[in-house]
Amino acid sequence: MAYQTILVDTQDNITTITLNRPEVLNAFNNEMAAEVLAALKQAERDSATRCLVLTGAGRGFCAGQDLEVLRARPEGVSFREHLLRTYNPIISRLRTMEKPVIAQINGAAAGAGFGLALACDLRYMAASAKFRFAFSGIGLAPDSGTSYFLPRLIGYARAFELAATNLPVAANAALELGLVESVFPDETLAAEVRTIAARLAHGPTRAIGLLKRAMNKSFELSLDEALDYEAHLQEIAGQTADHHEGVAAFLEKRTPVFLGK
Ligand code: LHQ
């Protein structure tokens, strides 16, 4: 499929979606939101995709909503409707897709762009990149899952401080807070992420998908319910070819070859 605002590339079972409106730090217009959603659906369906990487072209990751579009909005456009149509399905799909998703945060991530990064399973950040909550900077409440993910990742008070003050969060501070897994020099970020993505892409994709489902679900379950859910998912994992391969490889003292089946 030909996209206008994003680049999509699949190699070695890793699909990379690059937001490609660099002149506005990859801020979202409606077209980009629709294309990101379409690309996510495709990556979810495509068995050649066993790990997904999201990144931005140029010096930004994603500056959230394009504010020129917001300013030009015709009278009567409902933010609620806009969110239900654009960001909500993107954020939700990132979380429900049973494949590992990595945010390669090459530059500034703000507003819905911050939400996009937070919704990924893993975040790796360039040393020069920064986060900015941004919503409070333009008199808005949080959206794109930021009110959900931030307190879960870093606790209520730190999330509140970051959101209400709207101060930028530099990469090292983000690492210290636990907002990202690692910070890499700008020049090596892509290669470092590639190494991690390759390990995930050659892993037991179905088991990784199930562990993603279990960990996400755990936030709404009691311990007994979580144990029960684990048993249910293990029944599924136990029937996969990758499980049989993993056991055989261990006993034969060789490296397993997982096919994602
Ligand atoms: C931009 C933008 C931008 C347009 C930088 N738009 N041009 C959606 C809709 C409905 C309801 C509510 O919620 C939402 C979701 C949202 O995301 S709302 C939040 C929207 N985002 C923001 O408010 C973030 C605004 N941007 C920033 O705070 C900064 O630009 C960041 C922190 C991203 C980067 O800072 P710097 O590295 O200092 O870059 P800069 O500010 O100089 O920006 C570079 C260029 O990009 C500049 O244009 P220019 O022509 O001067 O080079 C900016 O105007 C443009 N740009 N963000 N969101």
PDB file of N, CA, C and O in Angstrom, residues 10-15 39-52 97-100 200-206 242 258-261:
ATOM      1  N   THR A  10       9.610  -3.764   5.857  1.00  0.00           N
ATOM      2  CA  THR A  10       9.768  -5.025   6.601  1.00  0.00           C
ATOM      3  C   THR A  10      11.015  -5.750   6.121  1.00  0.00           C
ATOM      4  O   THR A  10      11.160  -6.009   4.924  1.00  0.00           O
ATOM      5  N   GLN A  11      11.898  -6.023   7.076  1.00  0.00           N
ATOM      6  CA  GLN A  11      13.108  -6.788   6.754  1.00  0.00           C
ATOM      7  C   GLN A  11      13.418  -7.690   7.923  1.00  0.00           C
ATOM      8  O   GLN A  11      13.373  -7.243   9.079  1.00  0.00           O
ATOM      9  N   ASP A  12      13.764  -8.935   7.607  1.00  0.00           N
ATOM     10  CA  ASP A  12      14.203  -9.855   8.653  1.00  0.00           C
ATOM     11  C   ASP A  12      13.158  -9.971   9.777  1.00  0.00           C
ATOM     12  O   ASP A  12      13.512  -9.976  10.960  1.00  0.00           O
ATOM     13  N   ASN A  13      11.884 -10.004   9.388  1.00  0.00           N
ATOM     14  CA  ASN A  13      10.753 -10.119  10.328  1.00  0.00           C
ATOM     15  C   ASN A  13      10.532  -8.901  11.237  1.00  0.00           C
ATOM     16  O   ASN A  13       9.780  -8.963  12.203  1.00  0.00           O
ATOM     17  N   ILE A  14      11.243  -7.816  10.953  1.00  0.00           N
ATOM     18  CA  ILE A  14      11.040  -6.578  11.723  1.00  0.00           C
ATOM     19  C   ILE A  14      10.367  -5.558  10.799  1.00  0.00           C
ATOM     20  O   ILE A  14      10.899  -5.253   9.726  1.00  0.00           O
ATOM     21  N   THR A  15       9.203  -5.059  11.215  1.00  0.00           N
ATOM     22  CA  THR A  15       8.552  -3.994  10.438  1.00  0.00           C
ATOM     23  C   THR A  15       8.807  -2.666  11.125  1.00  0.00           C
ATOM     24  O   THR A  15       8.588  -2.528  12.334  1.00  0.00           O
ATOM     25  N   ALA A  39      -1.397   0.834   8.819  1.00  0.00           N
ATOM     26  CA  ALA A  39      -0.122   0.103   8.864  1.00  0.00           C
ATOM     27  C   ALA A  39      -0.061  -0.825  10.081  1.00  0.00           C
ATOM     28  O   ALA A  39       0.499  -1.928  10.006  1.00  0.00           O
ATOM     29  N   LEU A  40      -0.647  -0.393  11.184  1.00  0.00           N
ATOM     30  CA  LEU A  40      -0.675  -1.252  12.373  1.00  0.00           C
ATOM     31  C   LEU A  40      -1.533  -2.497  12.116  1.00  0.00           C
ATOM     32  O   LEU A  40      -1.162  -3.615  12.492  1.00  0.00           O
ATOM     33  N   LYS A  41      -2.675  -2.276  11.469  1.00  0.00           N
ATOM     34  CA  LYS A  41      -3.554  -3.416  11.159  1.00  0.00           C
ATOM     35  C   LYS A  41      -2.819  -4.401  10.264  1.00  0.00           C
ATOM     36  O   LYS A  41      -2.891  -5.621  10.454  1.00  0.00           O
ATOM     37  N   GLN A  42      -2.125  -3.870   9.279  1.00  0.00           N
ATOM     38  CA  GLN A  42      -1.386  -4.713   8.347  1.00  0.00           C
ATOM     39  C   GLN A  42      -0.283  -5.502   9.076  1.00  0.00           C
ATOM     40  O   GLN A  42      -0.116  -6.705   8.872  1.00  0.00           O
ATOM     41  N   ALA A  43       0.459  -4.808   9.942  1.00  0.00           N
ATOM     42  CA  ALA A  43       1.556  -5.459  10.680  1.00  0.00           C
ATOM     43  C   ALA A  43       1.010  -6.552  11.595  1.00  0.00           C
ATOM     44  O   ALA A  43       1.638  -7.598  11.791  1.00  0.00           O
ATOM     45  N   GLU A  44      -0.161  -6.294  12.145  1.00  0.00           N
ATOM     46  CA  GLU A  44      -0.779  -7.274  13.042  1.00  0.00           C
ATOM     47  C   GLU A  44      -1.152  -8.539  12.268  1.00  0.00           C
ATOM     48  O   GLU A  44      -0.965  -9.653  12.738  1.00  0.00           O
ATOM     49  N   ARG A  45      -1.674  -8.334  11.059  1.00  0.00           N
ATOM     50  CA  ARG A  45      -2.128  -9.460  10.239  1.00  0.00           C
ATOM     51  C   ARG A  45      -0.973 -10.244   9.630  1.00  0.00           C
ATOM     52  O   ARG A  45      -1.059 -11.444   9.436  1.00  0.00           O
ATOM     53  N   ASP A  46       0.103  -9.546   9.282  1.00  0.00           N
ATOM     54  CA  ASP A  46       1.152 -10.109   8.443  1.00  0.00           C
ATOM     55  C   ASP A  46       2.084 -11.016   9.262  1.00  0.00           C
ATOM     56  O   ASP A  46       2.758 -10.550  10.186  1.00  0.00           O
ATOM     57  N   SER A  47       2.134 -12.294   8.898  1.00  0.00           N
ATOM     58  CA  SER A  47       2.970 -13.213   9.678  1.00  0.00           C
ATOM     59  C   SER A  47       4.466 -12.929   9.489  1.00  0.00           C
ATOM     60  O   SER A  47       5.293 -13.380  10.270  1.00  0.00           O
ATOM     61  N   ALA A  48       4.817 -12.155   8.459  1.00  0.00           N
ATOM     62  CA  ALA A  48       6.235 -11.773   8.269  1.00  0.00           C
ATOM     63  C   ALA A  48       6.676 -10.752   9.327  1.00  0.00           C
ATOM     64  O   ALA A  48       7.867 -10.568   9.557  1.00  0.00           O
ATOM     65  N   THR A  49       5.724 -10.095   9.967  1.00  0.00           N
ATOM     66  CA  THR A  49       6.055  -9.125  11.025  1.00  0.00           C
ATOM     67  C   THR A  49       6.055  -9.833  12.377  1.00  0.00           C
ATOM     68  O   THR A  49       5.018 -10.290  12.846  1.00  0.00           O
ATOM     69  N   ARG A  50       7.224  -9.904  12.990  1.00  0.00           N
ATOM     70  CA  ARG A  50       7.308 -10.543  14.314  1.00  0.00           C
ATOM     71  C   ARG A  50       7.813  -9.583  15.373  1.00  0.00           C
ATOM     72  O   ARG A  50       7.939  -9.933  16.539  1.00  0.00           O
ATOM     73  N   CYS A  51       8.116  -8.368  14.943  1.00  0.00           N
ATOM     74  CA  CYS A  51       8.439  -7.278  15.867  1.00  0.00           C
ATOM     75  C   CYS A  51       8.185  -5.988  15.107  1.00  0.00           C
ATOM     76  O   CYS A  51       8.453  -5.915  13.902  1.00  0.00           O
ATOM     77  N   LEU A  52       7.650  -4.988  15.805  1.00  0.00           N
ATOM     78  CA  LEU A  52       7.314  -3.720  15.158  1.00  0.00           C
ATOM     79  C   LEU A  52       8.116  -2.602  15.827  1.00  0.00           C
ATOM     80  O   LEU A  52       8.219  -2.572  17.064  1.00  0.00           O
ATOM     81  N   MET A  97      -2.186  -5.646  20.079  1.00  0.00           N
ATOM     82  CA  MET A  97      -1.467  -6.411  19.057  1.00  0.00           C
ATOM     83  C   MET A  97      -0.520  -7.407  19.749  1.00  0.00           C
ATOM     84  O   MET A  97       0.280  -7.024  20.589  1.00  0.00           O
ATOM     85  N   GLU A  98      -0.642  -8.688  19.380  1.00  0.00           N
ATOM     86  CA  GLU A  98       0.138  -9.691  20.124  1.00  0.00           C
ATOM     87  C   GLU A  98       1.516  -9.901  19.510  1.00  0.00           C
ATOM     88  O   GLU A  98       1.930 -11.025  19.180  1.00  0.00           O
ATOM     89  N   LYS A  99       2.204  -8.776  19.335  1.00  0.00           N
ATOM     90  CA  LYS A  99       3.580  -8.774  18.834  1.00  0.00           C
ATOM     91  C   LYS A  99       4.307  -7.666  19.591  1.00  0.00           C
ATOM     92  O   LYS A  99       3.683  -6.658  19.945  1.00  0.00           O
ATOM     93  N   PRO A 100       5.612  -7.839  19.839  1.00  0.00           N
ATOM     94  CA  PRO A 100       6.315  -6.775  20.563  1.00  0.00           C
ATOM     95  C   PRO A 100       6.444  -5.507  19.731  1.00  0.00           C
ATOM     96  O   PRO A 100       6.741  -5.576  18.538  1.00  0.00           O
ATOM     97  N   LEU A 200      13.933 -10.136  19.438  1.00  0.00           N
ATOM     98  CA  LEU A 200      12.489 -10.353  19.642  1.00  0.00           C
ATOM     99  C   LEU A 200      11.857 -11.000  18.411  1.00  0.00           C
ATOM    100  O   LEU A 200      11.016 -11.905  18.527  1.00  0.00           O
ATOM    101  N   ALA A 201      12.268 -10.544  17.228  1.00  0.00           N
ATOM    102  CA  ALA A 201      11.656 -11.045  15.989  1.00  0.00           C
ATOM    103  C   ALA A 201      11.982 -12.519  15.751  1.00  0.00           C
ATOM    104  O   ALA A 201      11.262 -13.198  15.022  1.00  0.00           O
ATOM    105  N   HIS A 202      13.060 -12.987  16.343  1.00  0.00           N
ATOM    106  CA  HIS A 202      13.412 -14.400  16.182  1.00  0.00           C
ATOM    107  C   HIS A 202      13.046 -15.230  17.407  1.00  0.00           C
ATOM    108  O   HIS A 202      13.471 -16.378  17.542  1.00  0.00           O
ATOM    109  N   GLY A 203      12.269 -14.630  18.278  1.00  0.00           N
ATOM    110  CA  GLY A 203      11.807 -15.331  19.475  1.00  0.00           C
ATOM    111  C   GLY A 203      10.516 -16.088  19.195  1.00  0.00           C
ATOM    112  O   GLY A 203      10.014 -16.105  18.065  1.00  0.00           O
ATOM    113  N   PRO A 204       9.976 -16.715  20.235  1.00  0.00           N
ATOM    114  CA  PRO A 204       8.701 -17.431  20.093  1.00  0.00           C
ATOM    115  C   PRO A 204       7.549 -16.426  20.070  1.00  0.00           C
ATOM    116  O   PRO A 204       6.968 -16.117  21.105  1.00  0.00           O
ATOM    117  N   THR A 205       7.231 -15.938  18.888  1.00  0.00           N
ATOM    118  CA  THR A 205       6.320 -14.790  18.734  1.00  0.00           C
ATOM    119  C   THR A 205       4.970 -15.011  19.433  1.00  0.00           C
ATOM    120  O   THR A 205       4.433 -14.109  20.057  1.00  0.00           O
ATOM    121  N   ARG A 206       4.443 -16.219  19.335  1.00  0.00           N
ATOM    122  CA  ARG A 206       3.121 -16.445  19.951  1.00  0.00           C
ATOM    123  C   ARG A 206       3.218 -16.386  21.470  1.00  0.00           C
ATOM    124  O   ARG A 206       2.351 -15.825  22.138  1.00  0.00           O
ATOM    125  N   ASP A 242       6.569 -23.612  18.464  1.00  0.00           N
ATOM    126  CA  ASP A 242       7.753 -23.016  19.096  1.00  0.00           C
ATOM    127  C   ASP A 242       8.012 -23.595  20.485  1.00  0.00           C
ATOM    128  O   ASP A 242       9.162 -23.723  20.913  1.00  0.00           O
ATOM    129  N   PHE A 258      13.029 -20.632  16.431  1.00  0.00           N
ATOM    130  CA  PHE A 258      11.610 -20.315  16.590  1.00  0.00           C
ATOM    131  C   PHE A 258      11.071 -19.728  15.287  1.00  0.00           C
ATOM    132  O   PHE A 258      11.695 -18.862  14.676  1.00  0.00           O
ATOM    133  N   LEU A 259       9.896 -20.186  14.909  1.00  0.00           N
ATOM    134  CA  LEU A 259       9.305 -19.733  13.642  1.00  0.00           C
ATOM    135  C   LEU A 259       8.074 -18.850  13.844  1.00  0.00           C
ATOM    136  O   LEU A 259       7.424 -18.440  12.896  1.00  0.00           O
ATOM    137  N   GLY A 260       7.737 -18.608  15.104  1.00  0.00           N
ATOM    138  CA  GLY A 260       6.567 -17.771  15.369  1.00  0.00           C
ATOM    139  C   GLY A 260       5.267 -18.511  15.149  1.00  0.00           C
ATOM    140  O   GLY A 260       4.236 -17.897  14.872  1.00  0.00           O
ATOM    141  N   LYS A 261       5.330 -19.846  15.306  1.00  0.00           N
ATOM    142  CA  LYS A 261       4.128 -20.655  15.059  1.00  0.00           C
ATOM    143  C   LYS A 261       3.780 -21.493  16.278  1.00  0.00           C
ATOM    144  O   LYS A 261       4.661 -21.860  17.020  1.00  0.00           O
TER     145      LYS A 261
END
